[in-house]
Coordinates of C-alpha atoms and ligand atoms in Angstrom, one line a residue:
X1 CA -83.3 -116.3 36.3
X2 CA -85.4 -117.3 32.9
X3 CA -84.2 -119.7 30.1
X4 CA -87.1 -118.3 28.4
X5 CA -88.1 -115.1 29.8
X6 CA -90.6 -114.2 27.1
X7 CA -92.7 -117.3 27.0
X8 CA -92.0 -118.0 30.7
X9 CA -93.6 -114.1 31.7
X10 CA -96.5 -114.5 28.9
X11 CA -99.5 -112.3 29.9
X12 CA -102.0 -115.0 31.1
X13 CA -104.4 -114.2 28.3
X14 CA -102.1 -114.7 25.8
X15 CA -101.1 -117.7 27.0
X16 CA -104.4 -119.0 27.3
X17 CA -105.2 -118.4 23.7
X18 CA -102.1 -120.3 22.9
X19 CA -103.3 -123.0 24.8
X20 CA -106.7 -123.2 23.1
X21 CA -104.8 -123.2 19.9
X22 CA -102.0 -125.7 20.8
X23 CA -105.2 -127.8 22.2
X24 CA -107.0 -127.9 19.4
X25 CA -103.8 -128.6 17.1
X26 CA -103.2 -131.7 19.1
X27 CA -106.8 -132.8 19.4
X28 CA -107.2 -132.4 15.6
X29 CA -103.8 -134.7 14.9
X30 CA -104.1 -137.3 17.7
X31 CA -107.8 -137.3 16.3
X32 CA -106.7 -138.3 12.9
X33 CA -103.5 -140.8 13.5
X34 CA -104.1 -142.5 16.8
X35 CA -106.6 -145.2 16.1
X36 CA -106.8 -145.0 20.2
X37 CA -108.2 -141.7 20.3
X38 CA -109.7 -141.3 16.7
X39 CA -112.3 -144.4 18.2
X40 CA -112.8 -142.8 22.3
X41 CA -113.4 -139.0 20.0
X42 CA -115.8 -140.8 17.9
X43 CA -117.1 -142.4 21.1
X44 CA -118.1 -139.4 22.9
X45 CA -119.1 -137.1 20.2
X46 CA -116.1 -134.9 20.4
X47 CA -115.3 -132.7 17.3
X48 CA -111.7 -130.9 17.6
X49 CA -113.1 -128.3 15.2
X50 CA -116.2 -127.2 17.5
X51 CA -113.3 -126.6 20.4
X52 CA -113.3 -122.9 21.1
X53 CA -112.8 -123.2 25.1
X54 CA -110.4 -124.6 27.2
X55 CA -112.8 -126.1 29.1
X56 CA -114.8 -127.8 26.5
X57 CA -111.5 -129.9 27.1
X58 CA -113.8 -131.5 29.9
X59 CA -115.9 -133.3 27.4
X60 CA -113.3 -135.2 26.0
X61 CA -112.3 -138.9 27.1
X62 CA -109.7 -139.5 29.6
X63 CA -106.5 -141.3 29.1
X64 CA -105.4 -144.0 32.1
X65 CA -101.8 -145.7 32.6
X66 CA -104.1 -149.0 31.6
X67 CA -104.5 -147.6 27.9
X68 CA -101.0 -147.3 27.5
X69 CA -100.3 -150.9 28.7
X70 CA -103.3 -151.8 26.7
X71 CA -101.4 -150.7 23.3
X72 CA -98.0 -151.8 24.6
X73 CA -95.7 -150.5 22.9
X74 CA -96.2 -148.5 20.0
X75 CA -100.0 -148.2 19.7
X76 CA -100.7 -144.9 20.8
X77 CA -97.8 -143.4 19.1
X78 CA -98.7 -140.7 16.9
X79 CA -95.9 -140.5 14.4
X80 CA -93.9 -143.6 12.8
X81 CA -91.6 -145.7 14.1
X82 CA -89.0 -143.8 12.0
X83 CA -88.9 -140.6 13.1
X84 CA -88.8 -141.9 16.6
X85 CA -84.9 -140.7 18.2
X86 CA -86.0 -141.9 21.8
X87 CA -87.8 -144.1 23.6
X88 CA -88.3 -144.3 27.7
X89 CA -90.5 -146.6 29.4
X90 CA -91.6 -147.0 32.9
X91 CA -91.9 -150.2 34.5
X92 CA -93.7 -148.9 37.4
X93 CA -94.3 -150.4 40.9
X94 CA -97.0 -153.0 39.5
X95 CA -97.6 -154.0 36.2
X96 CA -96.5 -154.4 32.6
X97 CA -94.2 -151.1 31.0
X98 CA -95.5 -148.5 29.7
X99 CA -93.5 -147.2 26.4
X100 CA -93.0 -143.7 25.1
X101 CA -91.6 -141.8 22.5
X102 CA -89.6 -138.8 21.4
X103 CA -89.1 -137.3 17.8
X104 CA -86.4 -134.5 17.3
X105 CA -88.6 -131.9 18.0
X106 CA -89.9 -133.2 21.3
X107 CA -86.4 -133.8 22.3
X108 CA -85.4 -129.8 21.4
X109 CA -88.9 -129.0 23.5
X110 CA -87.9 -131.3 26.2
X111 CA -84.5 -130.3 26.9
X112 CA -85.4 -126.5 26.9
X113 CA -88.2 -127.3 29.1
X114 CA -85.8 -128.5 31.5
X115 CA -83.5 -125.7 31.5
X116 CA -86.0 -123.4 32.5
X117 CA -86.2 -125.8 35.8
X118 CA -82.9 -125.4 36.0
X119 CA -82.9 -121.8 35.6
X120 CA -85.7 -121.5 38.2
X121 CA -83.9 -123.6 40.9
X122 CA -80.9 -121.0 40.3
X123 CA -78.8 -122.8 38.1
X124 CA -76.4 -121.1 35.2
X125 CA -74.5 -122.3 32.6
X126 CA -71.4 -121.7 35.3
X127 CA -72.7 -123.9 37.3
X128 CA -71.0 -127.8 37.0
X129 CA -74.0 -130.2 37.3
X130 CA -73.9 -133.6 38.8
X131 CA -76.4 -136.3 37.9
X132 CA -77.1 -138.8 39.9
X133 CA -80.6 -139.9 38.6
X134 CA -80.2 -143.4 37.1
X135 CA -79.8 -143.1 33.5
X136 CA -82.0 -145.5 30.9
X137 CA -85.1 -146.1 30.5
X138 CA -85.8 -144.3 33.5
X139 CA -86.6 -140.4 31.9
X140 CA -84.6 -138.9 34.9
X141 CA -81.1 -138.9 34.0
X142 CA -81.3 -138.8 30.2
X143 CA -84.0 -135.6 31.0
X144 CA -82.2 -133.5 33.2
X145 CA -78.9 -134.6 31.4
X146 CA -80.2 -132.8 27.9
X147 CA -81.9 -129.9 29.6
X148 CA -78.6 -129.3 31.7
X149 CA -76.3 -129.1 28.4
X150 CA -78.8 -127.0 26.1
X151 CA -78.3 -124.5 29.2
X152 CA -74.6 -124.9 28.5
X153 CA -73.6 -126.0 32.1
X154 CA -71.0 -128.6 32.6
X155 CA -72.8 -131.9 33.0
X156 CA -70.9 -135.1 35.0
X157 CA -73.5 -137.8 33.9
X158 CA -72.4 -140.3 36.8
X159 CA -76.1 -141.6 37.2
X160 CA -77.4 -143.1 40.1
X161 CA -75.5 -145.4 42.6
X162 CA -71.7 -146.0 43.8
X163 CA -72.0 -143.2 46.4
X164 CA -68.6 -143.2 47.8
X165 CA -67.5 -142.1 43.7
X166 CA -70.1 -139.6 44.1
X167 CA -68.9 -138.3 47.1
X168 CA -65.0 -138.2 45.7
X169 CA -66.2 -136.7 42.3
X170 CA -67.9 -134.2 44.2
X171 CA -65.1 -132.9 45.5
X172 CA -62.7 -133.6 43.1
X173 CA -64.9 -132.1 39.7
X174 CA -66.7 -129.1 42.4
X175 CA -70.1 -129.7 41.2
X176 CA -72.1 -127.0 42.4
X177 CA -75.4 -129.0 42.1
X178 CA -76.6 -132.2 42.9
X179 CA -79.5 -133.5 41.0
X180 CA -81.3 -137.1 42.3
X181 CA -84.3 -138.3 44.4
X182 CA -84.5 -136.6 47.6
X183 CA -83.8 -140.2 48.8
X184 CA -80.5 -140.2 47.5
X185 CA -79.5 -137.2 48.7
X186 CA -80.1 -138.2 52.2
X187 CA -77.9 -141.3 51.7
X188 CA -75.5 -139.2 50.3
X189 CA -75.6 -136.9 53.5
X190 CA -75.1 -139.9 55.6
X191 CA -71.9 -141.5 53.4
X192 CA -70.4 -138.0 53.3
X193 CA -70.7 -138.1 56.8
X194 CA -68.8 -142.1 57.2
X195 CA -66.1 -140.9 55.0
X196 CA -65.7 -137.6 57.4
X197 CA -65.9 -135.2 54.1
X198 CA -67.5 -131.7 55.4
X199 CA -70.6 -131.0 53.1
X200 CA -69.7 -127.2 53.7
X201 CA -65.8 -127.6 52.3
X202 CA -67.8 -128.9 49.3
X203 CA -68.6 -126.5 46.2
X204 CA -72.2 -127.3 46.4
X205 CA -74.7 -125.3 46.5
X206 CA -77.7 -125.9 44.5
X207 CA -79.9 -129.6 44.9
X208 CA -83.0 -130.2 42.2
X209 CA -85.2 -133.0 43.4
X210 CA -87.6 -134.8 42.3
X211 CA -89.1 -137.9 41.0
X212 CA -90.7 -139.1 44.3
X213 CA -92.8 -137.4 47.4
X214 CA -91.1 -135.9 49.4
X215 CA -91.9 -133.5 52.6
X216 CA -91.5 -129.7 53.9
X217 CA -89.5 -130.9 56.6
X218 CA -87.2 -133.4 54.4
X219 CA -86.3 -130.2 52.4
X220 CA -85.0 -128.7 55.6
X221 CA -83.1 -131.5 56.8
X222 CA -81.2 -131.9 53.1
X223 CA -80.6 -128.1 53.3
X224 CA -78.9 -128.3 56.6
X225 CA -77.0 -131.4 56.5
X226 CA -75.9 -130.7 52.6
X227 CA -75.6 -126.8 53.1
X228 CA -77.5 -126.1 49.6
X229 CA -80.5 -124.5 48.3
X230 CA -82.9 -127.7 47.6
X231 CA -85.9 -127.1 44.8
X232 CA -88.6 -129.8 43.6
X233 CA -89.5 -130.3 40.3
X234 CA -91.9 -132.7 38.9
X235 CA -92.9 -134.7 35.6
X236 CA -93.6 -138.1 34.8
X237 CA -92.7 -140.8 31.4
X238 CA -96.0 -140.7 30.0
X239 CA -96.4 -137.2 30.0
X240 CA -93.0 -135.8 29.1
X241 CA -90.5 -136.7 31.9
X242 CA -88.9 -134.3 34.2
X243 CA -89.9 -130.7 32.8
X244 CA -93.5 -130.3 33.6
X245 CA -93.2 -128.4 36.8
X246 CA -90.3 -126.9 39.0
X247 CA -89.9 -124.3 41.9
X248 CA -88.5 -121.1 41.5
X249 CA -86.0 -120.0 44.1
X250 CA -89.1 -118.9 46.0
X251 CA -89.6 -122.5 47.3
X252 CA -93.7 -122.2 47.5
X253 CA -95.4 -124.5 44.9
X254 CA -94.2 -125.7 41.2
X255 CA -94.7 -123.5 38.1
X256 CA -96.2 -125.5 35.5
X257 CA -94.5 -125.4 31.9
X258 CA -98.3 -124.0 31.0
X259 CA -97.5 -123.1 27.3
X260 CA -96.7 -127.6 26.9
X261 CA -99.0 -128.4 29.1
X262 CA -102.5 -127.8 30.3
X263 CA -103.7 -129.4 33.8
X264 CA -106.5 -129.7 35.0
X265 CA -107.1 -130.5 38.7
X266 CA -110.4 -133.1 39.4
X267 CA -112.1 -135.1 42.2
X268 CA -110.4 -138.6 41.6
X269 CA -113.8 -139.9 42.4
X270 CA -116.4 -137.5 40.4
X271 CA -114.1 -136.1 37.9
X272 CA -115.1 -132.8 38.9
X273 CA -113.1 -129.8 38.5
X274 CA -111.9 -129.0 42.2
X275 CA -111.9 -125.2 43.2
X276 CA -108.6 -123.8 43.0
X277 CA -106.6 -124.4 46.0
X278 CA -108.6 -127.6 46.3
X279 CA -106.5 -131.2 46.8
X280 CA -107.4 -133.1 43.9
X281 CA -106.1 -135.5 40.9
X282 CA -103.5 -133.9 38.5
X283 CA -105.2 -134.6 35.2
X284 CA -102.8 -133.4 32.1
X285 CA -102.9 -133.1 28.1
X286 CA -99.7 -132.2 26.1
X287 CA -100.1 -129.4 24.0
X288 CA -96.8 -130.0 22.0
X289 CA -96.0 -133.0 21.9
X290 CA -95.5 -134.7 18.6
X291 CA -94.5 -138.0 18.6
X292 CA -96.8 -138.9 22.0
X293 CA -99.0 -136.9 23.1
X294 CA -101.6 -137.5 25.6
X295 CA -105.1 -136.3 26.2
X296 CA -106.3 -136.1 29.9
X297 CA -103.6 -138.5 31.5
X298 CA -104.8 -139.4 34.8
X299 CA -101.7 -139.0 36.8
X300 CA -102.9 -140.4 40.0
X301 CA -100.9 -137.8 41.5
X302 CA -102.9 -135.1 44.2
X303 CA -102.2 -131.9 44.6
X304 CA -103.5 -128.1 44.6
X305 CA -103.6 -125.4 42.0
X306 CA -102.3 -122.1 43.0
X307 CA -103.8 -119.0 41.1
X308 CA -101.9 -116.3 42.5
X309 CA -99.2 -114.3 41.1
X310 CA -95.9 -115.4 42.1
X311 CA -93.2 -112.9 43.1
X312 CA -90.6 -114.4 40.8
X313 CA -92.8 -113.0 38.0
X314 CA -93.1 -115.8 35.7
X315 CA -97.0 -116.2 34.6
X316 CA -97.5 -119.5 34.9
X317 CA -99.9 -120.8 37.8
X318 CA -98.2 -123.3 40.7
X319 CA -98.9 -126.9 41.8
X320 CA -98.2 -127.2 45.4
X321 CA -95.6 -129.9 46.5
X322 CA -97.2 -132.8 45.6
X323 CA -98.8 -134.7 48.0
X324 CA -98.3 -138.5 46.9
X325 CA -100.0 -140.2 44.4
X326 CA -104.2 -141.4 45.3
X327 CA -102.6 -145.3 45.3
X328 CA -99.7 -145.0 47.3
X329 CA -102.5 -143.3 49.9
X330 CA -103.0 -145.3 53.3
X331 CA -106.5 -146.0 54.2
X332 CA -106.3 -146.8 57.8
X333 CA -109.6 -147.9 59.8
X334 CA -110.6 -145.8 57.2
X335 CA -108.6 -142.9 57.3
X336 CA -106.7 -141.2 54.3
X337 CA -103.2 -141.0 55.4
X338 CA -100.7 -139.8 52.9
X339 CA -96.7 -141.1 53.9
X340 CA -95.8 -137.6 53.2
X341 CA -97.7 -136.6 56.1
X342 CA -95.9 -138.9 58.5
X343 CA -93.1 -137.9 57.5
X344 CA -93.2 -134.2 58.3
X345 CA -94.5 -135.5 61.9
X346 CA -91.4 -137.7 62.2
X347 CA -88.7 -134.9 60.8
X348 CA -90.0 -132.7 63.6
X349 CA -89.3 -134.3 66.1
X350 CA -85.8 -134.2 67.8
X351 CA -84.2 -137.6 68.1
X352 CA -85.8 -139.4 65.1
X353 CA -83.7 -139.8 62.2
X354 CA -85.1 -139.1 58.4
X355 CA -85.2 -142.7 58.0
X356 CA -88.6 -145.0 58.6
X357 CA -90.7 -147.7 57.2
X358 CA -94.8 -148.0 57.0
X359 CA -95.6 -151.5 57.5
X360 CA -99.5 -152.0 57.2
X361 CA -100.6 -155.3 58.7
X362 CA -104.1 -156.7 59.3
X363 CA -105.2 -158.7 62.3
X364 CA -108.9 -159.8 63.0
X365 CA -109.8 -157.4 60.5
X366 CA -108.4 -154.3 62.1
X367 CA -105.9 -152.2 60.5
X368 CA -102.5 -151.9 62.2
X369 CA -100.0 -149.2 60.9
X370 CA -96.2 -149.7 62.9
X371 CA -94.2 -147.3 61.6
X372 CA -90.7 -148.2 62.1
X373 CA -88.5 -145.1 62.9
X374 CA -84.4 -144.7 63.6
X375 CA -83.5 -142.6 66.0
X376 CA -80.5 -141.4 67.5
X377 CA -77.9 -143.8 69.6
X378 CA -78.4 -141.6 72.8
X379 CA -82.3 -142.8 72.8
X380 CA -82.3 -146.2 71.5
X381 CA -79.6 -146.9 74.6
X382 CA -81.6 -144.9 76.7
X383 CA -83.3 -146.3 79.9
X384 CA -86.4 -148.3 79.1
X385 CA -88.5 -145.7 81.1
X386 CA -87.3 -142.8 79.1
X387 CA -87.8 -144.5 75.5
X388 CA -91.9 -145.2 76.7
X389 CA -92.1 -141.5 76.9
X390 CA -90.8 -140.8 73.9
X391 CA -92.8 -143.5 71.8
X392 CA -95.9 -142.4 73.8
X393 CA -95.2 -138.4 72.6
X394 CA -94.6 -140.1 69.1
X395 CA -97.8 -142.0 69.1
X396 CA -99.7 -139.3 70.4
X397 CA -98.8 -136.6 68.2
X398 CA -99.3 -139.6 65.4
X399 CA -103.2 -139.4 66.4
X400 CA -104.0 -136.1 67.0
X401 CA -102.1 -135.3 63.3
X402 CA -103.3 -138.4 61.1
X403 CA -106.3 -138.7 63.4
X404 CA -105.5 -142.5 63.9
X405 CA -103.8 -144.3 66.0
X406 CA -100.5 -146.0 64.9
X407 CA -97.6 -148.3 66.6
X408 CA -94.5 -146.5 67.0
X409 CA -91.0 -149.2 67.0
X410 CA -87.8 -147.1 67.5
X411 CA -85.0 -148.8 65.6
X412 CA -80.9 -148.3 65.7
X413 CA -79.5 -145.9 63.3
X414 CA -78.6 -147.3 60.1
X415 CA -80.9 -150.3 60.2
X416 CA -83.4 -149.3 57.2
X417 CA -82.8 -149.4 54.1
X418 CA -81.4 -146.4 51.9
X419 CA -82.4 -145.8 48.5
X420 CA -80.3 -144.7 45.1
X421 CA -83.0 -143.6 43.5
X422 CA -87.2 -143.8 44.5
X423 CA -87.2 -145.3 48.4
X424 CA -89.8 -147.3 48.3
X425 CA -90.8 -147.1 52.7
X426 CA -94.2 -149.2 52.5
X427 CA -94.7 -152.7 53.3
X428 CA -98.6 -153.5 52.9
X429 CA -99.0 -156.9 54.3
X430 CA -102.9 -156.3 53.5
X431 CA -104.5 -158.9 51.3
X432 CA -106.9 -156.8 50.3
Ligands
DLL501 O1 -90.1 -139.8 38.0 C1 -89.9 -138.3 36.2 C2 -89.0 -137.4 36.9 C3 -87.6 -137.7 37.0 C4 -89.4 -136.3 37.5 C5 -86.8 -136.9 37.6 C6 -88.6 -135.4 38.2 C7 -87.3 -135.7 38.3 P1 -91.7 -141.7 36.5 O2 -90.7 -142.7 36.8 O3 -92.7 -142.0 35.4 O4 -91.1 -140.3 36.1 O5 -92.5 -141.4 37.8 C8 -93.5 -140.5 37.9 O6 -93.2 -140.1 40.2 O7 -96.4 -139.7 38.8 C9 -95.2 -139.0 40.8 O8 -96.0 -139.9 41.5 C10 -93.7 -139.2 41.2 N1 -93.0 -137.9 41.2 C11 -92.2 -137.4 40.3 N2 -91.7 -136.2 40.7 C12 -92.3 -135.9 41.9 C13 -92.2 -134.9 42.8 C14 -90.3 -139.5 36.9 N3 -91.4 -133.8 42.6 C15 -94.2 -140.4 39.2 N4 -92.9 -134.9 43.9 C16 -95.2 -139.3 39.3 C17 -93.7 -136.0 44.2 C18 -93.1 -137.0 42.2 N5 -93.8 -137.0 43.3

């Protein structure tokens, strides 16, 4: 149930004075040997040694993706080169990398960090793990690989890709969970399917996503069609990786790894603190780190702080399922619409299949959303008549949902592309 029961059930106050002293620890060092932050401190007048609240945290500078490009690779490193045993870097959708780095410690943190993920989700050391995140530079499968071995499971590192082999070692080995994208997994329901293998004559029963957006209604369908018990867990390379948050088997929000991390969660566009339960930025500082750690990292990614106890009983607060990240949000004629959100419409609806593409054109200066959809053989055959009415319910249930409107193109199963790892399911055609 816990990897580590007594840090993971921490009465809150105690935590919270472990944070202020962890805080102030890392403010002091990064203060002193990261030229970076030693000059944005001295900037703003900030003094590690006059911190005595967490949220005197909100004077300090923030820390955007653009700093760490800015002192690609090593500059914001905060021990030297040597003592470095890993490094991971994200090449991200646009852009130059980003670089980060592990010492032996971090690594030791890291990989407990994601056992107690794993431990959450449900997972023992009994259980025989399958990876399937690509491993690399990509923090996914080296990650999950570490945190799945210091929990003393059997680990098959297969990595991402080849999903027939996946399939056969599957059955073969009896992996007992699947860990990947929640892309992947749906590719890997549909290949199981082509090679006629029963997902419930499989020894599967646990699936920890992550590493992407995904919905409510995409968890269902995975559950179903793979007959397991499907968790999320989140992270990202410049903060840590996979390990920063993960469900417990109750399946409603993401326990944060609050004695590593502190989060705050802020208006992306005042900077504000939000109220709790309030959508906003994920904003995060490392508390342990040692060889990178990062002060206010602007995570792009929006989501909502739960405060309340959770049944399970650990003491750290939630993040609900995160929503998508503030850049990969639409604006449509003006109107905030997250993919995440179609999705959920499109999963709901019997007929469509969990497959689609968002293509965002402009014409005359008019936004135009089509968002490509499969659906099932007996529809895309069907009369013409018949397949109006069902783009027309589509459409309308678009509008009254993501309160605009949007062109609906019904497409033949297996048509779009499936993904191995992140799907990427937006074409913007906007020069904008
Ligand atoms: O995706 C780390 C990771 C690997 C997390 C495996 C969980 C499992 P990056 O490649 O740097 O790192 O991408 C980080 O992916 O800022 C989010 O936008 C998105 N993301 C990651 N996990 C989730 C999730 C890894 N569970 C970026 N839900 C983040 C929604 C997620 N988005």
């Amino acid at each position: 149930m816990y990897w580590q029961e007594e840090q993971e059930c921490r009465p809150r106050k105690e935590l919270e004075q472990l944070q202020l002293e962890r805080l102030r620890a890392t403010l002091r060092r990064v203060g002193k040997t990261v030229p970076f932050y030693k000059s944005k401190f001295a900037e703003k007048h900030c003094d590690p040694e006059q911190l005595n609240t967490l949220e005197q945290l909100r004077s300090y500078p923030f820390t955007l993706k653009q700093d760490l490009r800015d002192n690609y690779p090593y500059g914001l490193f905060a021990v030297p080169l040597r003592d470095i045993v890993r490094v991971h870097s994200s090449s991200g959708t646009t852009g130059m990398a980003t670089v980060v780095g592990y010492n032996k410690n971090d690594i030791v943190t890291w990989s407990n960090l994601v056992a107690r993920i794993l431990c959450g989700a449900g997972v023992t050391a009994n259980d025989v793990i399958q990876i399937a995140f690509g491993y690399g530079l990509f923090t996914g499968g080296f990650g999950l690989h570490y945190g799945a071995e210091c929990l003393g499971a059997s680990v098959i590192p297969i990595s991402a890709g080849n999903t027939k082999r996946q399939i056969q070692i599957m059955q073969d080995f009896k992996s007992t969970a699947l860990v990947c994208t929640p892309s992947y997994a749906l590719k890997m329901a549909d290949v199981m399917m082509d090679m006629g293998v029963n997902p419930n004559g499989l020894s599967l029963r646990y699936g920890l996503f992550g590493g992407e957006p995904w919905s409510e209604a995409m968890r269902r369908e995975i559950n179903e069609r793979l007959g397991i018990h499907a968790t999320d867990n989140y992270g990202l390379s410049e903060v840590l990786g996979p390990g920063i948050a993960g469900e417990c088997s109750e399946c409603d929000g993401l326990h944060v790894n609050e004695d590593h991390f502190y989060v705050e969660i802020l208006d992306p566009d005042t900077l504000e603190p939000v109220a709790p339960g309030e959508v906003g930025e994920l904003v995060i500082t490392t508390l342990t780190k040692e060889a990178f750690p990062v002060i206010r990292y602007r995570t792009r990614d929006l989501t909502r702080l739960l405060t309340e106890p959770c049944p399970c009983g650990r003491s750290f607060h939630r993040i609900s399922r995160l929503m998508g990240r503030s850049d990969d949000m639409l604006i449509i004629k003006g109107v905030n619409v997250f993919p995440t959100q179609i999705e959920s419409i499109l999963f709901d609806i019997e007929g469509t299949e969990p497959h689609y593409r968002l293509i965002v054109e402009r014409e005359n200066n008019v936004d135009k959303l089509t968002i490509q959809v499969e659906v099932v053989e007996s529809i895309f055959f069907d009369a013409m008549k018949q397949q109006r009415i069902f783009v027309d319910a589509i459409r309308k249930r678009m509008a009254s949902e993501l309160g605009v409107g949007v062109n609906i193109q019904l497409v033949e199963e297996r048509t779009l592309e499936r993904f191995n790892g992140k799907g990427a399911r937006i074409l913007d055609k906007r020069e904008l």
